[in-house]
Short mmCIF file of C-alpha atoms and ligand atoms in Angstrom, two decimals:
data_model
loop_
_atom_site.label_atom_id
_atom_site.label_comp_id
_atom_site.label_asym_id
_atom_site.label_seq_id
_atom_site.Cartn_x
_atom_site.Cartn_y
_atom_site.Cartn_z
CA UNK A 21 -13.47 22.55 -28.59
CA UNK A 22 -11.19 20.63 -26.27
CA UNK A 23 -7.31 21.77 -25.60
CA UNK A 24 -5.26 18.75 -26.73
CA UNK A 25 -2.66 20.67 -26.04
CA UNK A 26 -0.69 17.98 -23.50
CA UNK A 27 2.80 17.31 -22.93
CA UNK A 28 3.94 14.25 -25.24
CA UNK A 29 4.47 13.00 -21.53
CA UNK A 30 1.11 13.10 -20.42
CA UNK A 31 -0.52 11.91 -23.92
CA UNK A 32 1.41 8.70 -23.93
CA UNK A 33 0.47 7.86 -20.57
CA UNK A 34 -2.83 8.37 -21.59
CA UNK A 35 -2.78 6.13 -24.19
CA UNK A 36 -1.31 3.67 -22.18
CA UNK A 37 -4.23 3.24 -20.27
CA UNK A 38 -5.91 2.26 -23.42
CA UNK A 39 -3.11 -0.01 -25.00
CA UNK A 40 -4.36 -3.38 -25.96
CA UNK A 41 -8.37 -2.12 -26.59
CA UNK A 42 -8.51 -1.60 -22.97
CA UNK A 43 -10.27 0.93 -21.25
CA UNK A 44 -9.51 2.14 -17.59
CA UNK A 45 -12.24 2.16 -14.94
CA UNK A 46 -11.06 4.70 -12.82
CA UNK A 47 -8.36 7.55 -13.51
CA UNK A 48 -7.20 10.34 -11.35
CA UNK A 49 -6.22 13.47 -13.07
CA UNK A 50 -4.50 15.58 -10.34
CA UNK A 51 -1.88 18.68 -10.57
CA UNK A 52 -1.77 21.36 -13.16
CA UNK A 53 -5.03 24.38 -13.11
CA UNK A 54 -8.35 23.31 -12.96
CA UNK A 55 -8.62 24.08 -16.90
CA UNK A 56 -6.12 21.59 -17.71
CA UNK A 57 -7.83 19.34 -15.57
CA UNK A 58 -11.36 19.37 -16.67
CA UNK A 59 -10.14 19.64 -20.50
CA UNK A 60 -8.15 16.24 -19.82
CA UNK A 61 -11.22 14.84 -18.04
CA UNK A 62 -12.89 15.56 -20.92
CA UNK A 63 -10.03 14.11 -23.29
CA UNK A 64 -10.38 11.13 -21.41
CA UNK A 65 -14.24 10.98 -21.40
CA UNK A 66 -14.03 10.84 -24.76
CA UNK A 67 -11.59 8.19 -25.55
CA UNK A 68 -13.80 6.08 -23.50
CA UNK A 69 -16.87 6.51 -25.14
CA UNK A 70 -15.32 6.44 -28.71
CA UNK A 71 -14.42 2.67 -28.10
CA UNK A 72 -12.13 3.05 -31.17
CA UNK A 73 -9.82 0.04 -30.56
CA UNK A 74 -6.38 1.12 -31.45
CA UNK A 75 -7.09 5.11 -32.59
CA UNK A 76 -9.36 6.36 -29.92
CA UNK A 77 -10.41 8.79 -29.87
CA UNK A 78 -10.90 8.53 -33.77
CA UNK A 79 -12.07 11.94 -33.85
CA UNK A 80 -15.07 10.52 -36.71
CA UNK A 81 -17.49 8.72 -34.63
CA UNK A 82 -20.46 10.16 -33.55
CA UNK A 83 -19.53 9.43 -29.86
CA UNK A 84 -16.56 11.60 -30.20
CA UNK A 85 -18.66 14.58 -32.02
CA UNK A 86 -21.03 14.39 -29.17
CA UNK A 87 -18.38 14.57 -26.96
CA UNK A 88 -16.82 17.11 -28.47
CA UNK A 89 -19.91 19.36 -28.65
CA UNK A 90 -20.39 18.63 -24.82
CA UNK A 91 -23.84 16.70 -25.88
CA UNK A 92 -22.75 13.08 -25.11
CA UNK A 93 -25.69 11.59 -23.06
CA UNK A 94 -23.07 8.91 -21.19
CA UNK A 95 -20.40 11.34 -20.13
CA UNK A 96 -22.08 12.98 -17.18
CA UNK A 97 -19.99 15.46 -15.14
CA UNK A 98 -20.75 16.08 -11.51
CA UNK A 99 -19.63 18.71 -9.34
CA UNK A 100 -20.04 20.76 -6.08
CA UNK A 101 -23.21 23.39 -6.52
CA UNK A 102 -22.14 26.68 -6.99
CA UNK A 103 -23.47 27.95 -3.51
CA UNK A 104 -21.78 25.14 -1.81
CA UNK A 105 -18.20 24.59 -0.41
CA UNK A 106 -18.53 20.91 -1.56
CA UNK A 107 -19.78 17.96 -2.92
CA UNK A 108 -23.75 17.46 -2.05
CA UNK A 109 -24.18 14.07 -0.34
CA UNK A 110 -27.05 13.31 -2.83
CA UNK A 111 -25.66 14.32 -5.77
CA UNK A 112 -23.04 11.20 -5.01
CA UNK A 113 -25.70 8.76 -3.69
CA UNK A 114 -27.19 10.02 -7.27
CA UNK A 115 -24.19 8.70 -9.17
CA UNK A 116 -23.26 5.51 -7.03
CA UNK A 117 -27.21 4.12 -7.72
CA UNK A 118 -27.11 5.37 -11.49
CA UNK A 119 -23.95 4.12 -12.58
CA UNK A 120 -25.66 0.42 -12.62
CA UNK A 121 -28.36 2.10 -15.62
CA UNK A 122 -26.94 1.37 -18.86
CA UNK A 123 -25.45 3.76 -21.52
CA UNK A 124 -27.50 5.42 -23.96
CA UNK A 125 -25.18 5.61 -26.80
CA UNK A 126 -22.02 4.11 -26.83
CA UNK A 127 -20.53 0.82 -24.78
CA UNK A 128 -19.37 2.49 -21.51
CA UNK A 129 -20.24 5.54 -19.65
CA UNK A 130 -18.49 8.04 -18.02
CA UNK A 131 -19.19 10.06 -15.15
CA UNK A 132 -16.27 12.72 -14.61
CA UNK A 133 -16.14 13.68 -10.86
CA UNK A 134 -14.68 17.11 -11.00
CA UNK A 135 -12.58 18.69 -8.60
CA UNK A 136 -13.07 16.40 -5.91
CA UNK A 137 -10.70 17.98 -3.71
CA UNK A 138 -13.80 19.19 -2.70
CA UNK A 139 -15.50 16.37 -1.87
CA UNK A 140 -15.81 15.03 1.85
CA UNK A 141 -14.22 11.84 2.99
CA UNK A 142 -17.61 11.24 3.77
CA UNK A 143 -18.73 11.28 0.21
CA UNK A 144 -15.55 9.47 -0.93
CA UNK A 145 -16.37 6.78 0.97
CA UNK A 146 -20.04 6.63 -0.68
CA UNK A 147 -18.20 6.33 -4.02
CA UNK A 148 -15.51 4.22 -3.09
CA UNK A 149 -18.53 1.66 -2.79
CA UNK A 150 -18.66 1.87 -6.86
CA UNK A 151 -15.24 2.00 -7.61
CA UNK A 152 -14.83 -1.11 -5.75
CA UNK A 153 -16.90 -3.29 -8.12
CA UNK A 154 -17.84 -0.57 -11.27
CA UNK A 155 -20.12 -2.39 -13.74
CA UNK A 156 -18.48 -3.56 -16.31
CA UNK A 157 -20.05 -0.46 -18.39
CA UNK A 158 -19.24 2.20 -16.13
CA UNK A 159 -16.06 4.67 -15.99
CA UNK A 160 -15.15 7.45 -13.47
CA UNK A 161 -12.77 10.31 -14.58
CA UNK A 162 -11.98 12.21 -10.89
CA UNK A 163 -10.56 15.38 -11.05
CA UNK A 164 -8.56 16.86 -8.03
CA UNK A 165 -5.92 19.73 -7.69
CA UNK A 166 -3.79 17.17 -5.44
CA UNK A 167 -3.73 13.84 -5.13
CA UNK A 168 -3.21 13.86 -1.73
CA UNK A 169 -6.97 15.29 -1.36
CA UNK A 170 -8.37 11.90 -2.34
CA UNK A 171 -8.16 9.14 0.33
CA UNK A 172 -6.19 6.14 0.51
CA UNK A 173 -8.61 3.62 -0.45
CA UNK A 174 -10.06 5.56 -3.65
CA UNK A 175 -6.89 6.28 -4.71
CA UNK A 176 -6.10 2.43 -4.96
CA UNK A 177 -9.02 2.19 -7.33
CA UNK A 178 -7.72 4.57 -10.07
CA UNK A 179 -4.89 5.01 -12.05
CA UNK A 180 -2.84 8.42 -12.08
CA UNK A 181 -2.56 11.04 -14.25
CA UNK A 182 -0.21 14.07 -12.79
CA UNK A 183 -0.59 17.17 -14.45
CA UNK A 184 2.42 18.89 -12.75
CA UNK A 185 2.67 20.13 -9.01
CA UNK A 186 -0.77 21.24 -7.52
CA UNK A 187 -2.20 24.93 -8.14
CA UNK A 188 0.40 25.47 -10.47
CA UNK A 189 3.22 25.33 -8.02
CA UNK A 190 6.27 24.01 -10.19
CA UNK A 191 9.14 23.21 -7.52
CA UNK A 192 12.34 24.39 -8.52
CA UNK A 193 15.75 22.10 -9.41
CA UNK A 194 17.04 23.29 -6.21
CA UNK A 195 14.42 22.35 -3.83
CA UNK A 196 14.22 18.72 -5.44
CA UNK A 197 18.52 18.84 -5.43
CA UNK A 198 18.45 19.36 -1.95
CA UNK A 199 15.03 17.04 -0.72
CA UNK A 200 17.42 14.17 -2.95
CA UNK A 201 20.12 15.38 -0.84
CA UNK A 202 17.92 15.29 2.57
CA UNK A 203 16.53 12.23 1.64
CA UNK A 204 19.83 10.42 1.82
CA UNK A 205 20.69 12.01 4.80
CA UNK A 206 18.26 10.69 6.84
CA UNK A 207 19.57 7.50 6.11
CA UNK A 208 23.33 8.63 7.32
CA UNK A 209 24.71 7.70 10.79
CA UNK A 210 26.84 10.94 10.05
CA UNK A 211 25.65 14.10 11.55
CA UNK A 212 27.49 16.02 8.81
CA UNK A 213 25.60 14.38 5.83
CA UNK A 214 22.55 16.14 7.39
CA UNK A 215 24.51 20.02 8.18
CA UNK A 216 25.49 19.61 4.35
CA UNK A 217 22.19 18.62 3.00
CA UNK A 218 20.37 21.51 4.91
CA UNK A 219 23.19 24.14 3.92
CA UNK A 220 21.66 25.57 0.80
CA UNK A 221 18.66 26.91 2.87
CA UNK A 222 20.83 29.18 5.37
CA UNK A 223 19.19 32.83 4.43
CA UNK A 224 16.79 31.58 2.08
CA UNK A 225 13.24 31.48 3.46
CA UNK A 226 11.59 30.74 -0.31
CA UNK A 227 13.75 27.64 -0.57
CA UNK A 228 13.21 26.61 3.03
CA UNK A 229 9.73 26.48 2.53
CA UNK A 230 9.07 25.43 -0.64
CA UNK A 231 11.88 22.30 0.51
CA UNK A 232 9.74 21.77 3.72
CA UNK A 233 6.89 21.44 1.57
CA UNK A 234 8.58 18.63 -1.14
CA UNK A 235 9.68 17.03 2.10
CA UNK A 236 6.67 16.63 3.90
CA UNK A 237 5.19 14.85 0.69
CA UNK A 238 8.17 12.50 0.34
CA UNK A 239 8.20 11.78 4.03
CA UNK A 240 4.01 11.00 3.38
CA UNK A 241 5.25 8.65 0.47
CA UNK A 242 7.41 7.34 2.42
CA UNK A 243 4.88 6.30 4.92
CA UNK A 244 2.66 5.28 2.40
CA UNK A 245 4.75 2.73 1.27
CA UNK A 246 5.72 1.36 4.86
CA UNK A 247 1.87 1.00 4.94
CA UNK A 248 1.31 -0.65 2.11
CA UNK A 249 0.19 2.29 -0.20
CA UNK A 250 1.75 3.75 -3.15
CA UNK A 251 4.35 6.66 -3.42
CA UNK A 252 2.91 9.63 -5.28
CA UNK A 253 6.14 12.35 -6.57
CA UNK A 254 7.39 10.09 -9.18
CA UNK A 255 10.72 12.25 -8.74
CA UNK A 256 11.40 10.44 -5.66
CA UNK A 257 10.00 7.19 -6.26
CA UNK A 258 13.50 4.88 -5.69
CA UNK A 259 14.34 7.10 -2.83
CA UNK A 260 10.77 6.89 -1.05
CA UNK A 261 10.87 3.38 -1.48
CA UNK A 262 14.38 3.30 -0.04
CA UNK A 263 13.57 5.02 3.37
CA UNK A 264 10.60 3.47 3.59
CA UNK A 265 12.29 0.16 3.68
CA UNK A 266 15.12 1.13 5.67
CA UNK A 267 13.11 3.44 8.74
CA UNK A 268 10.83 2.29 10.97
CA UNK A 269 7.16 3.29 10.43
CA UNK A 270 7.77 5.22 14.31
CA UNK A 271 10.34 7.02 13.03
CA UNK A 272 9.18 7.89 9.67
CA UNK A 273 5.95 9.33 11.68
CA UNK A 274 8.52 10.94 13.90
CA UNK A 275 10.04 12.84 11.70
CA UNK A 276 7.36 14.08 9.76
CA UNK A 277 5.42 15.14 12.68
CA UNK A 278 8.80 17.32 13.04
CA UNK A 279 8.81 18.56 9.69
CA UNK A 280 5.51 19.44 9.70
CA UNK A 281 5.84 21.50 12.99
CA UNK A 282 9.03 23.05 11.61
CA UNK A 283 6.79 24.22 8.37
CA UNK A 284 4.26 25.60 10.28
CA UNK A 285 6.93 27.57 12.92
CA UNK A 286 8.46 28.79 9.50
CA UNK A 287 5.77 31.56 8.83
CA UNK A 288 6.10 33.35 12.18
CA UNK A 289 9.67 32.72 13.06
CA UNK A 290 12.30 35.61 12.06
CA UNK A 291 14.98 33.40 12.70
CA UNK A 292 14.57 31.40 9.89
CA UNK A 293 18.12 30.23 9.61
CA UNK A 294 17.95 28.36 12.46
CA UNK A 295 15.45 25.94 11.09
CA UNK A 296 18.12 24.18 8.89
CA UNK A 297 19.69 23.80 12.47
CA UNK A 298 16.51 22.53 13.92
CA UNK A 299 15.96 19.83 10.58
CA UNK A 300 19.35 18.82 11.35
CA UNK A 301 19.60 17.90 14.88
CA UNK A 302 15.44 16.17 14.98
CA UNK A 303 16.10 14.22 11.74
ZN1 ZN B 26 -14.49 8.10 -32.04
#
């Protein structure tokens, strides 16, 4: 049986996707362990294939017992071999030519991708060809541990489910207090908005990195945006949007070149204190 067991968060957005009798095309379920993932995958297969307008899935039909039992002939799930590090190139081909076969069973299809994290950009590009123009009777549920993993254009084809932080990480209040804090710093002609934002990681290395880290993804949104593409920590979407609007794409590239050097100096450098220095004079 399938763990329904999702935040009231994560269950409404679902059913938003389905509001109306409609039925997405594409969703990216990204975040959380690979268990949650697949289960939702598998949530979401279902609702698709149930068709139930306004109660799927209903839970009755005999799409959602075959779905349930794992014996649905149009939810196909494809993943890397077991003896490979990714995604098989013909495996994808496989499912880009075979999504134009009709379903068996019920109106739409669904192949769930899983895990594509591990999947090359290579391959991503093969499916992007499908996503692009999906029959009409065709549905993709991808899978990822980040969405950052999945490239720019496929992730413009699919709406977003986010489980939580990647591999489980959950970032504390403190680190997102003080990337808000950072992030309005950058924007500050005064040197000492940036010593006070970067004060609460003096002597603490966990903080400092796991702030580096939230950083380097807003600064990526951030970039994102300037480019056209959409922000991804939904914590920091009015702030993103902000610097994005108000830095130039050089400098937002600037500085996240630096904070990405900083990161990686942060492992091997004893002298970690001096990093909140460092952030605070390159910003
Ligand atoms: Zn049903």
């Amino acid at each position: 049986m399938m763990n329904n067991n999702f935040s009231k968060e994560i269950t409404n957005k679902l059913n938003s996707f389905f509001a109306d009798g409609r039925s997405p095309h594409a969703v990216l379920i990204y975040g959380g362990s690979e268990d949650e993932r697949y289960s939702l995958a598998r949530l979401t297969a279902k609702m698709i294939v149930c068709g139930e307008q306004d109660r799927t899935p209903c839970d009755t039909c005999e799409n959602c017992r075959k779905a349930d039992e794992s014996i649905h002939p149009d939810i196909i799930t494809v993943t890397k071999p077991e003896d490979k590090k990714s995604f098989v190139k013909a495996d994808v081909k496989k499912v880009v030519s075979e999504a134009h076969l009709t379903p068996n069973d019920a109106l739409k299809k669904v192949y769930i991708l899983s895990e594509v994290h591990l999947m090359s950009e290579e391959c991503q590009n093969l499916l992007l060809k499908i996503l692009e123009e999906p029959p009409t009777y065709t549905a993709f549920v991808l899978t990822s541990q980040n969405a950052n993993a999945v490239i720019g254009t496929v992730l413009s084809r699919v709406v977003r489910l986010n489980l939580g932080n990647a591999s489980g990480v959950e970032y504390s209040q403190k680190a997102l207090d003080v990337v808000s804090e950072l992030a309005t710093a950058v924007l500050s002609p005064y040197e000492y908005d940036k010593i006070k934002a970067t004060a609460p990681l003096d002597g603490n290395k966990k903080l400092t990195a796991e702030v580096l880290e939230l950083f380097i993804s807003f600064l990526r949104d951030a970039i994102a945006l300037r480019s056209g593409g959409k922000a991804l920590l939904e914590d920091f979407e009015a702030q993103s949007k902000e610097v994005s609007e108000k830095l130039s794409l050089g400098k937002l590239l600037e500085m996240y070149d630096t904070v990405c050097a900083i990161r990686r100096s942060l492992d091997n450098n004893p002298n970690y204190t001096l990093l909140s220095a460092i952030l605070c004079v390159r910003l």
